[in-house]
XYZ file of C-alpha atoms in Angstrom:
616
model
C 237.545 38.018 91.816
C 236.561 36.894 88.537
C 232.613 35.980 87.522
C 233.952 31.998 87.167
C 235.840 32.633 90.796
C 238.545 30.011 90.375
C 241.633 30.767 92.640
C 243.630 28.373 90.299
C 243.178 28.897 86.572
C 242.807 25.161 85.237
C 243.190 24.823 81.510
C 239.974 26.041 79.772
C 239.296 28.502 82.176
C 240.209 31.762 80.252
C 238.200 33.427 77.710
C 240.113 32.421 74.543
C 240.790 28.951 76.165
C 237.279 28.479 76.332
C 237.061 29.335 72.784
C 239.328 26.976 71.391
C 237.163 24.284 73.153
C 234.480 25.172 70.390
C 235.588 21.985 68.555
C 235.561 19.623 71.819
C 231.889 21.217 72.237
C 231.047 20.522 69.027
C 231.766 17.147 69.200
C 229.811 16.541 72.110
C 226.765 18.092 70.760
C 227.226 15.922 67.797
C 226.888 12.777 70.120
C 224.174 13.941 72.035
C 222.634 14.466 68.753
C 222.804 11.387 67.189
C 221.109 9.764 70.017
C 218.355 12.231 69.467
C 217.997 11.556 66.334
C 217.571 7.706 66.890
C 214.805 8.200 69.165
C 213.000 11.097 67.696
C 209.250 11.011 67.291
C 208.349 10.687 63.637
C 204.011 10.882 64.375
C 201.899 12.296 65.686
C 202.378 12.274 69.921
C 200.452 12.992 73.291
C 199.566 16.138 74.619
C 200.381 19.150 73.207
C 202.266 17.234 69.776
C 198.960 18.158 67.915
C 198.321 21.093 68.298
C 202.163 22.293 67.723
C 202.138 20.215 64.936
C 199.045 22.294 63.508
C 200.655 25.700 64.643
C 203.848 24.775 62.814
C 202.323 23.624 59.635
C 199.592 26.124 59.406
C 202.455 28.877 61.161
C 199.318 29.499 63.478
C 199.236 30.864 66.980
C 199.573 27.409 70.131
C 198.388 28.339 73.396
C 199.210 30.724 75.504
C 201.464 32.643 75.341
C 201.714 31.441 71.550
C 205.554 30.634 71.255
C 206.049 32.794 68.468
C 209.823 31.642 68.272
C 209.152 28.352 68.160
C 206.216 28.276 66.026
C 208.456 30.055 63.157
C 211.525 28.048 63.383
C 209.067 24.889 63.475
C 207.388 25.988 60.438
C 210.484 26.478 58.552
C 211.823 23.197 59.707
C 208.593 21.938 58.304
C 209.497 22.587 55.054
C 212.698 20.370 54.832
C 211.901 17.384 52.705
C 213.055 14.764 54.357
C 211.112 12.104 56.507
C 207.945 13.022 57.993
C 206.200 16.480 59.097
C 206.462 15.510 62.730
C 209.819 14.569 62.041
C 211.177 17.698 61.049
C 209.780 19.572 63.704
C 211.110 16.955 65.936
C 214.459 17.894 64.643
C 214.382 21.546 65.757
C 214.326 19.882 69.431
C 216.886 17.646 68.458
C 219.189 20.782 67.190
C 218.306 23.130 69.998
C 219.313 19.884 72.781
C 222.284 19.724 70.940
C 223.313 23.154 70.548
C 222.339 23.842 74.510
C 224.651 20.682 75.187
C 227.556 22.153 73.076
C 226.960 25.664 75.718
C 226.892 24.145 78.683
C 230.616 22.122 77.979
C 231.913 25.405 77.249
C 230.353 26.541 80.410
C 231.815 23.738 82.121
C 235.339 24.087 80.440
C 235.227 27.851 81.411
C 234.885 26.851 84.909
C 238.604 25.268 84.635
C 236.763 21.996 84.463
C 238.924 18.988 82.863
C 238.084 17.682 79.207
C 236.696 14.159 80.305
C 235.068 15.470 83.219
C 232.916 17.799 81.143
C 232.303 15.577 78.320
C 231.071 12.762 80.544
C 228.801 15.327 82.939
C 227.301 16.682 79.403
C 226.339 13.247 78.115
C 225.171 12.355 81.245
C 222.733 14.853 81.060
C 222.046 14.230 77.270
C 221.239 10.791 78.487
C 219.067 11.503 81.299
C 215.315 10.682 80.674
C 213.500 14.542 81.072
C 216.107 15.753 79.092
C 216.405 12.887 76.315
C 212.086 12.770 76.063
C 212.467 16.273 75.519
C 214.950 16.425 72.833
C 213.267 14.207 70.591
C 209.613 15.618 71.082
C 207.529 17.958 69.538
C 207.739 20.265 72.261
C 209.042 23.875 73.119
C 211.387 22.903 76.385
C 214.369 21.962 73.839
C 214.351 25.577 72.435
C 214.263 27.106 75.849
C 217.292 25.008 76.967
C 219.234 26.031 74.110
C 218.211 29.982 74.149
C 218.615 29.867 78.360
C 222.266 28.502 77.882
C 223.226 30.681 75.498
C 221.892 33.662 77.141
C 224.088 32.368 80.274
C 227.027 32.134 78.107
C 226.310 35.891 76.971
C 225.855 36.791 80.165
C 229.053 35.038 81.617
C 231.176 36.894 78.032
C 229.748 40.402 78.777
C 230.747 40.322 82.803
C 234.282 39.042 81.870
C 235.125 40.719 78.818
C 232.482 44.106 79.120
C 231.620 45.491 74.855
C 228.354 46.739 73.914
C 227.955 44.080 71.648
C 228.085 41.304 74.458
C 225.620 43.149 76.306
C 223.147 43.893 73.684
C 223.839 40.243 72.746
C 223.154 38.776 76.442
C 220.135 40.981 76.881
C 218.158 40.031 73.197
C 218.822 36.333 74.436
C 217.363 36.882 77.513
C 214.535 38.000 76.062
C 214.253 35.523 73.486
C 214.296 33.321 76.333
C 211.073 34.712 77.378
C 209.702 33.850 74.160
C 210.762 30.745 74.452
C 209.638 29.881 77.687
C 208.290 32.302 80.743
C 209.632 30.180 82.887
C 212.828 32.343 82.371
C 210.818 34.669 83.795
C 212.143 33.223 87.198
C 216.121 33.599 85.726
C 215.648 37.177 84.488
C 216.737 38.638 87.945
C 219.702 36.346 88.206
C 220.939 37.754 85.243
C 220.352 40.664 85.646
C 222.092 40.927 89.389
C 224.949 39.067 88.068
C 225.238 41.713 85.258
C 224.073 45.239 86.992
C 228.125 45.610 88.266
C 229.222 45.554 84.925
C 226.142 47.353 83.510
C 227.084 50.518 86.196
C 230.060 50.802 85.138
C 229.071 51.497 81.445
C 226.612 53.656 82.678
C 223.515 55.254 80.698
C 224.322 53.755 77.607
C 224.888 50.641 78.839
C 221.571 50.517 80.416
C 219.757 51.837 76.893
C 221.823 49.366 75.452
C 219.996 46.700 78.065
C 216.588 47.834 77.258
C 216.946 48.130 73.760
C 218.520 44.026 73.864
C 215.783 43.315 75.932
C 213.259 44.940 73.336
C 214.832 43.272 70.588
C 214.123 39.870 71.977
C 210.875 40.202 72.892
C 209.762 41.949 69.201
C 208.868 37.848 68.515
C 205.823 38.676 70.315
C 204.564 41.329 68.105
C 203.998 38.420 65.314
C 201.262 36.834 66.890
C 198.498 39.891 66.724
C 199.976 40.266 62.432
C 199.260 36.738 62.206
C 195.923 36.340 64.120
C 194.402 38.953 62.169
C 194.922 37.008 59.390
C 193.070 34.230 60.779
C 195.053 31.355 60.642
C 193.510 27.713 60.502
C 194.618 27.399 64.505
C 194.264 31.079 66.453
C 194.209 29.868 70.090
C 194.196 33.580 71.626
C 192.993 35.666 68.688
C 195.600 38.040 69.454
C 194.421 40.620 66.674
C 193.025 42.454 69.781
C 195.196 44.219 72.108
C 193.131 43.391 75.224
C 193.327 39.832 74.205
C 196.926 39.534 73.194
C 197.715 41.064 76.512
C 195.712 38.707 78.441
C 197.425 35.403 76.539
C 200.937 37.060 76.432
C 200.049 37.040 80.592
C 198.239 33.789 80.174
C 195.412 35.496 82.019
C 193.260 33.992 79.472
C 194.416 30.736 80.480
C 192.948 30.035 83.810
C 194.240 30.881 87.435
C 197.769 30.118 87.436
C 197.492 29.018 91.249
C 196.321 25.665 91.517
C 195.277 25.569 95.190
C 195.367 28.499 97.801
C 199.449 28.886 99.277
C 200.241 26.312 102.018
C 203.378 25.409 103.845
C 202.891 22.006 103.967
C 202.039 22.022 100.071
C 205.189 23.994 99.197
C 207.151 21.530 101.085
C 205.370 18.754 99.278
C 206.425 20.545 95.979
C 210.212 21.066 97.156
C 210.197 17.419 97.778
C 208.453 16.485 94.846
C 211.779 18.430 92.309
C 214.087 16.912 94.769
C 212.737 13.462 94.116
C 212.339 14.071 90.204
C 216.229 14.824 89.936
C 217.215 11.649 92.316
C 215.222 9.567 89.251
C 217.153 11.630 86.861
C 220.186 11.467 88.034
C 220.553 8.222 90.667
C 221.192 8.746 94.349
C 224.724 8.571 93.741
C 224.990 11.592 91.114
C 223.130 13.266 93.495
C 225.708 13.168 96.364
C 228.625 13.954 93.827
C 226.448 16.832 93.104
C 226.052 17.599 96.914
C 229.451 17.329 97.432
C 230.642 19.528 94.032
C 228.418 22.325 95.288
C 231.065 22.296 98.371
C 233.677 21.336 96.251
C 233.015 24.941 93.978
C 232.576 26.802 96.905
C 236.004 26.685 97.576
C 237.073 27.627 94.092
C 234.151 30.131 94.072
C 232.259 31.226 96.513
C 230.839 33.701 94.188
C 230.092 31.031 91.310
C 228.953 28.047 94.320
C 226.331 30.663 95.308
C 225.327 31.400 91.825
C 225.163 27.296 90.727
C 222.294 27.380 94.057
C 220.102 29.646 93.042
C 220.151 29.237 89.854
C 219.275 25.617 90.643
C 216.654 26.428 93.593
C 214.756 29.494 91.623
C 213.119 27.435 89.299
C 212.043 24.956 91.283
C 210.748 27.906 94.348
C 209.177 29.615 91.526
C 206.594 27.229 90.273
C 206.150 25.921 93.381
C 205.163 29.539 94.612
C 203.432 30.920 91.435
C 201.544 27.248 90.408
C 200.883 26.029 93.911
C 200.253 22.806 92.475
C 199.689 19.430 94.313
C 202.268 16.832 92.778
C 200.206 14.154 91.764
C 200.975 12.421 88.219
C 199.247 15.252 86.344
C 201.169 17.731 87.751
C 204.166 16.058 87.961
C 204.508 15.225 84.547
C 203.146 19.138 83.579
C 205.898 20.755 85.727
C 208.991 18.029 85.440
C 208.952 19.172 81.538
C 210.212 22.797 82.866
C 213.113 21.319 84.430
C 216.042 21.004 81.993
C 217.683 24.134 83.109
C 217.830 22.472 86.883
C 219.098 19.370 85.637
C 222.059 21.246 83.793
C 223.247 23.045 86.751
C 222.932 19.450 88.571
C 225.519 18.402 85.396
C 227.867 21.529 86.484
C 227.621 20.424 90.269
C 228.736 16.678 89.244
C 231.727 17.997 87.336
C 232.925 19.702 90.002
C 232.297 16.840 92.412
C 234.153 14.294 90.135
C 236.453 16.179 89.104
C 239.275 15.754 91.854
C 238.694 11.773 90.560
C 240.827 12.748 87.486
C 243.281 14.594 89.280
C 243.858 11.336 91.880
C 246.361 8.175 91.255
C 243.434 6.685 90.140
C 242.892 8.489 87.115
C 242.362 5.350 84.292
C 239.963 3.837 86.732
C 237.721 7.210 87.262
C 237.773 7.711 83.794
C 236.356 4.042 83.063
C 234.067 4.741 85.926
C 232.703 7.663 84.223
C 232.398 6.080 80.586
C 230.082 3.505 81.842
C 228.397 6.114 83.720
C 227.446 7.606 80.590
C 227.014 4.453 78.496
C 225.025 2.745 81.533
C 222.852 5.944 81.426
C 222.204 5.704 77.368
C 221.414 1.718 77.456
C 218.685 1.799 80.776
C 217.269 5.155 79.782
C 216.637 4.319 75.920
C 213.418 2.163 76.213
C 212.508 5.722 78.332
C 213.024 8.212 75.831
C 212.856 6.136 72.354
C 209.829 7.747 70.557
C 210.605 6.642 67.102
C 207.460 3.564 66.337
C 204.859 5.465 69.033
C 202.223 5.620 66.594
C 199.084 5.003 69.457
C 198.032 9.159 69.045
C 197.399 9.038 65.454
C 195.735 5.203 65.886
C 194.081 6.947 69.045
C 192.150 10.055 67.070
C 191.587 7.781 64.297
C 189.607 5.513 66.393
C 187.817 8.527 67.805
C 186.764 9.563 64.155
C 186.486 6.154 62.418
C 183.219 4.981 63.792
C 181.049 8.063 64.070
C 177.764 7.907 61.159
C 178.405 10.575 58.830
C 177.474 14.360 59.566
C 177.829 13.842 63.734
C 179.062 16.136 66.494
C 181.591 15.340 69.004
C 182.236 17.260 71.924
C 186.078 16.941 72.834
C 187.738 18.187 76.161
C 191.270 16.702 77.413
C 194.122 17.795 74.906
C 194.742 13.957 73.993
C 191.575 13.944 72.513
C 191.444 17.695 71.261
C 194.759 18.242 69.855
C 195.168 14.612 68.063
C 191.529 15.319 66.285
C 192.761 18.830 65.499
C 195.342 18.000 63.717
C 194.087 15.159 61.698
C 191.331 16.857 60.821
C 192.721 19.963 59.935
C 196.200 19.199 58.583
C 195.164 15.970 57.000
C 191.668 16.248 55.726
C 190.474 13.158 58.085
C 186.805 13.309 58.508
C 185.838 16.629 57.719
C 182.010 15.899 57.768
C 182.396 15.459 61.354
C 181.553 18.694 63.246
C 183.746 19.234 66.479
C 182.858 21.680 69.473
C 186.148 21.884 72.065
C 184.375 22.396 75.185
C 187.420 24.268 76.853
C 188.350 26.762 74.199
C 188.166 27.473 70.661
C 190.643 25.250 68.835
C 188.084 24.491 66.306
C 184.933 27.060 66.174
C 183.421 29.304 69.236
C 180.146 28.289 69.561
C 179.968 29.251 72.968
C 181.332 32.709 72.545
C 184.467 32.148 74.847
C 187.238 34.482 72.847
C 185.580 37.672 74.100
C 185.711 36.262 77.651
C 188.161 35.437 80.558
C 188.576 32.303 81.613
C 187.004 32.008 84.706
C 183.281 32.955 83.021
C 184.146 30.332 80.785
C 181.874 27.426 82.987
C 178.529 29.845 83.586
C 178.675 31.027 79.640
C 178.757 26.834 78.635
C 176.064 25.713 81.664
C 173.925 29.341 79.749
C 174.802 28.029 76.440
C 174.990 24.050 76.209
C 171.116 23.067 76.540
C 169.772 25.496 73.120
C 173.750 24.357 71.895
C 172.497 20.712 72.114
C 169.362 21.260 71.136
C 169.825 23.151 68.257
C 172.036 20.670 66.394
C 170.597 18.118 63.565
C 171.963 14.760 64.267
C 173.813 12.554 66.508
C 176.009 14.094 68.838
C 178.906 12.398 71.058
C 181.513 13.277 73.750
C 184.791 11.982 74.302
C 184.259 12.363 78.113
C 181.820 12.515 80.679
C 180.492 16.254 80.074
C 177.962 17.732 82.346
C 174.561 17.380 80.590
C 171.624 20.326 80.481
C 168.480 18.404 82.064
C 166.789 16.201 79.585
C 170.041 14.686 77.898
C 172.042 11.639 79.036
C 175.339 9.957 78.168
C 175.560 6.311 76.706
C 178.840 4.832 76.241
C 179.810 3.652 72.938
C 183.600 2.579 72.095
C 185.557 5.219 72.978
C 183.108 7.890 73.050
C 179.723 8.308 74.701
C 176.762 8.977 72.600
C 174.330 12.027 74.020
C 170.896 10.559 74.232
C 167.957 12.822 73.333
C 165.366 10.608 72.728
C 166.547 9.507 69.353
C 167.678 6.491 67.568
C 170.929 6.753 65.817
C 173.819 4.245 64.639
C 176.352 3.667 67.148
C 179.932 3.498 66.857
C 181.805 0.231 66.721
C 182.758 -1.715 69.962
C 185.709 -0.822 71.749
C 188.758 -1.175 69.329
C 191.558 -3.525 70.481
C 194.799 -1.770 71.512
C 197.155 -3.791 69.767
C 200.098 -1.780 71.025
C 202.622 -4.385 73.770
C 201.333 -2.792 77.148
C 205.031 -3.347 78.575
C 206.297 -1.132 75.639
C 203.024 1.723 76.364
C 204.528 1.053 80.377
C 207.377 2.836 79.867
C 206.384 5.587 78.023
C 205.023 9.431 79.318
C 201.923 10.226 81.473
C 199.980 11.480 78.614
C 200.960 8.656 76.461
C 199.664 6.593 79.116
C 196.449 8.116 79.107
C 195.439 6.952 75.490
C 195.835 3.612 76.446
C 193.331 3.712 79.713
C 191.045 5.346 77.228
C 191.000 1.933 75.252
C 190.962 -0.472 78.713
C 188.439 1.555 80.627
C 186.178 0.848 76.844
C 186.905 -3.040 77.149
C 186.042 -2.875 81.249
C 182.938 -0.578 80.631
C 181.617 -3.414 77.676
C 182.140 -6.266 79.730
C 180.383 -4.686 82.387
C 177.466 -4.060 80.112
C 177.866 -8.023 78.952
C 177.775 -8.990 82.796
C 181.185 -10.168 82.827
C 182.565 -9.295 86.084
C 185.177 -11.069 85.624
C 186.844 -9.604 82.024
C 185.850 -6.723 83.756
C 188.548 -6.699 86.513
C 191.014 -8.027 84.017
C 191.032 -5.228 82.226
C 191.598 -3.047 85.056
C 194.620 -5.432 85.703
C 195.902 -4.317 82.695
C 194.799 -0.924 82.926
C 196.610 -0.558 86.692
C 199.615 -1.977 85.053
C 199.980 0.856 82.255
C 198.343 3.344 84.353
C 200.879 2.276 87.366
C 200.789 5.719 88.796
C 197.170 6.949 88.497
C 194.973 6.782 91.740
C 192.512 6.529 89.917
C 192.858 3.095 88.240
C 193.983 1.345 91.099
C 190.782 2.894 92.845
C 188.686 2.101 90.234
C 189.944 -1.714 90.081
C 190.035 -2.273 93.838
C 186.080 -1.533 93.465
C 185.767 -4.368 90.935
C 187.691 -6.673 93.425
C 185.256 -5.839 96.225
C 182.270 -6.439 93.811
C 184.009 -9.872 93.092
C 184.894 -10.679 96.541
C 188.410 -10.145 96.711
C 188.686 -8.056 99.348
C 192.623 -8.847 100.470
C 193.269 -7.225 96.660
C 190.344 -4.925 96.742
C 192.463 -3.495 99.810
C 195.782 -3.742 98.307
C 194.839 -1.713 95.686
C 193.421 0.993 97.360
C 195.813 1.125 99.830
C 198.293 1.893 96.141
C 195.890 4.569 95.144
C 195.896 6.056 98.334
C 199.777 5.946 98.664
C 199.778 8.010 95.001
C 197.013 10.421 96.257
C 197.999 10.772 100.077
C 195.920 14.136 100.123
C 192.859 13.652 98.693
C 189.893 13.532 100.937
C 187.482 12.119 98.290
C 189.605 8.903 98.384
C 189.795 8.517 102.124
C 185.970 9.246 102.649
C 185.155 6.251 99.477
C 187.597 3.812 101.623
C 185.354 4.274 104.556
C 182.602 3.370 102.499
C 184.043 0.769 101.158
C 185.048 -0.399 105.153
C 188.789 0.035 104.724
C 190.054 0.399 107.908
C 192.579 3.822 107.442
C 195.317 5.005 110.283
């Protein structure tokens, strides 16, 4: 049986069929990548967007395990002058989408799939709102797609065809692909079992010619000690020493990988949780085409059905097993980001399942069925994924910055606020009499002597350190959250930041700035996007507080439930207000919301019996 399986050869399905789709593929990328293009973030963004923005202009090392790959191609992408610098990087995600797109129609052609089928699965996919966030960002997920499907395709040439060029070609993509991402990591023995029958047969050379492919793809790696001993302005891991390069490239350096001890119940939770993220992606009905094109290939393939299932469960198993994470928004938004592999083998599934549509009497209708599909897809998930006037990151650190006196400190934690301040500072000069201390790392200076420690002594060394830290510094200090304090100090909230009080008088920052950004637009965009704007509301509800004004108070946390729509946290936080104002009908409400996001978490049921919510 051959690798694709398919008892009937349908056009496209041979080798140099397949090939001569190249053109057909190429178009298809080409539409995918227009729409990329449109919505393409041309700023500074949430999250990570910073500090890959500083690695690629400043080629310096991300965090673990550094993305060497990425960090390269971003840097030369950099350099094209056109538009802005976030733009450009933006547009190696917008190429890799569009190349990984242009793969998986071959892929789908290969499998004796049917021209419109394929093109209309593919743009599906393009359109969906993981994937089209993700091709537009400044993120590494777009070059993983790309270097996953083309190691697939290698992979898929090599079984059929044999050569010891395809196989040293499929096995330097597969490592590249741990470059890229280690969430291949989870693929590697897929590939490998689907190619070990082919590999026997070419016997010890074919197997030195595997680890030598293999060797070649991972020699991206050996950049990142070359580089950090040259101390670039952003050297995350300061890979220059072996033990410490090891411990990124592992990402022991990064924490415990496990978020909570292995449950049943949790892994369920997570199972349920990637089920449910690829029912928003793709619709309940794309789901049960997909259901029923899994059957649909097993009788073409029982060979290539079973392949399509684990390749589209072993991600998903993987991090549920290695992170152990609870799916709450945080997590949920981490985690969905890994995904685009899953949702392309959900693409192949569809085409299968829709395929006998084309081959029906009602051919003309199926295909105008599928065009709207596709166009329907584009027009509701646009607002979604359209990243082209977000501005609110750079306006965000900028606000952070603007209103400290001249010569401060400011203690910085969450990424948002490390990562934006990062960058502006150190790609674009902004405030450089400000001194900044990242509490969970090293992004800017080590003043807790972290680098020559693991992670997990990181706490004790900062509780050791912070108090003769604190003391020893010669003006006003502030924190951009609510940091643990050495006895003797105190935090006073002050805009956006909270001033450490010592005993001294010192000018404070300007009130809360306004967020002039249309909450309904901020609504609809990412988790960590999200999060900038609750730092702005929860300023306006902490002032009026301070002014007395119970009531702007809990209209702020209207506003700030509305953005934050899937935080416990703010819906907890404003059904407090309402119980303070006597609205205890909505003070319920509310926490009955935040309770429904964070089913799990004791410290919510144990507040609502203090707050005399009755709870089943």
């Amino acid at each position: 049986m051959r690798f694709t399986g398919t008892t009937t050869q349908r056009p496209g399905g041979a080798p140099g069929q397949s090939r001569r789709a190249f053109p057909e593929a190429a178009l298809v990328a080409l539409a995918g990548g227009v729409a990329f293009l449109a919505t393409a973030s041309r700023d500074l963004a949430a999250g990570d967007s910073g500090e890959l923005l500083l690695a690629a202009r400043t080629f310096g090392i991300p965090h673990p395990p550094g993305y060497p790959l990425w960090v390269l191609l971003a840097g030369l992408f950099g350099m094209i002058p056109v538009g802005t610098f976030a733009l450009r990087v933006a547009l190696l995600s917008v190429l890799s989408a569009s190349v990984g797109l242009g793969i998986l129609y071959l892929i789908m052609r290969r499998c004796g799939l049917d021209r419109p089928v394929c093109a209309a699965s593919t743009l599906a996919l393009a359109f969906t709102p993981q994937f089209w966030s993700s091709a537009g960002s400044v993120e590494v997920y777009a070059l993983a797609f790309a270097v996953d499907a083309a190691a697939a395709w290698t992979a898929w040439n090599y079984v059929e065809l044999g050569g010891p060029r395809r196989l040293f070609a499929c096995m330097t993509l597969a490592g590249l692909a741990l470059v890229s991402h280690q969430s291949a990591a989870v693929f590697l023995p897929l590939l490998l079992m689907v190619t070990a029958p082919r590999m026997a047969r070419d016997g010890i050379r074919g197997c030195m010619l595997a680890a030598a492919g293999l060797v070649t793809g991972l020699l991206p790696f050996a950049w990142l000690p070359l580089r950090s001993s040259q101390h670039p302005v952003l050297d995350w891991g300061h890979d220059a020493n072996p033990v410490r390069l090891l411990a990124n490239l592992s990402r022991a350096c990064y924490g415990d990988v496990a978020q909570h001890a292995f449950s049943w119940g949790r892994l369920g939770r997570e199972m349920a949780f990637f089920g449910s993220q690829q029912v928003s992606e793709w619709g309940v009905g794309m789901v049960f085409a997909a259901l029923a094109g899994f059957v649909l290939w097993a009788f073409r393939s029982r060979r290539g059905a079973t392949l399509g299932i684990v390749a589209l469960l072993s991600l998903p198993f993987g991090l549920a097993v290695i992170l152990n994470f609870e799916p709450d928004p945080t997590h949920a938004f981490q985690v969905s980001q890994f995904l685009m592999p899953v949702s392309a083998v959900m693409a192949i599934a569809i085409a299968h399942g829709l395929a006998p549509l084309l081959r029906s009497p009602a051919r003309i209708p199926a295909l105008t069925l599928m065009a709207a599909w596709v166009l329907g897809g584009a027009a509701a998930h646009y607002p979604l994924a359209d990243q082209h006037d977000l501005h609110l990151a750079r306006r965000y650190g900028q606000d952070l910055l603007a209103g400290l006196p001249r010569g401060a400190t400011l203690f910085v934690e969450g990424d948002n606020e490390t990562f934006t301040v990062a960058y502006l500072q150190k790609a674009e000069g902004l405030r450089p009499d400000v001194r900044v201390i990242h509490r969970k790392g090293f992004v800017f200076e080590d003043p807790y002597g972290l680098a020559s420690l693991p992670r997990r002594e990181w706490p004790a060394r900062q509780r050791a350190v912070e108090a003769s830290l604190l003391s020893a510094i010669r003006g006003p200090v502030y924190s951009t959250s609510d940091m643990p304090l050495p006895t003797g100090f105190g935090l006073e909230p002050v805009g956006l930041v909270s001033r450490v009080v010592r005993g001294q008088v010192v000018p404070a920052p300007a009130a809360v700035p306004a967020l002039s950004a249309d909450l309904a637009r901020v609504r609809r965009t990412d988790y960590v996007t999200r999060k900038l704007a609750v730092s702005y509301l929860e300023g306006d509800a902490r002032e009026a507080l301070r002014r007395g004004s119970l009531m702007q108070a809990v209209e702020a946390y209207r506003r700030l439930a509305y953005v934050a729509y899937d935080f416990p946290e703010a819906h907890y936080d404003l059904s407090r207000l309402l119980l303070l104002d006597g609205q205890r009908d909505a003070a319920r409400a509310e926490f009955l919301t935040a309770l429904h996001l964070a089913p799990h978490e004791v410290w919510l049921r144990e507040e609502g019996r203090k707050m005399g919510f009755v709870l089943s």
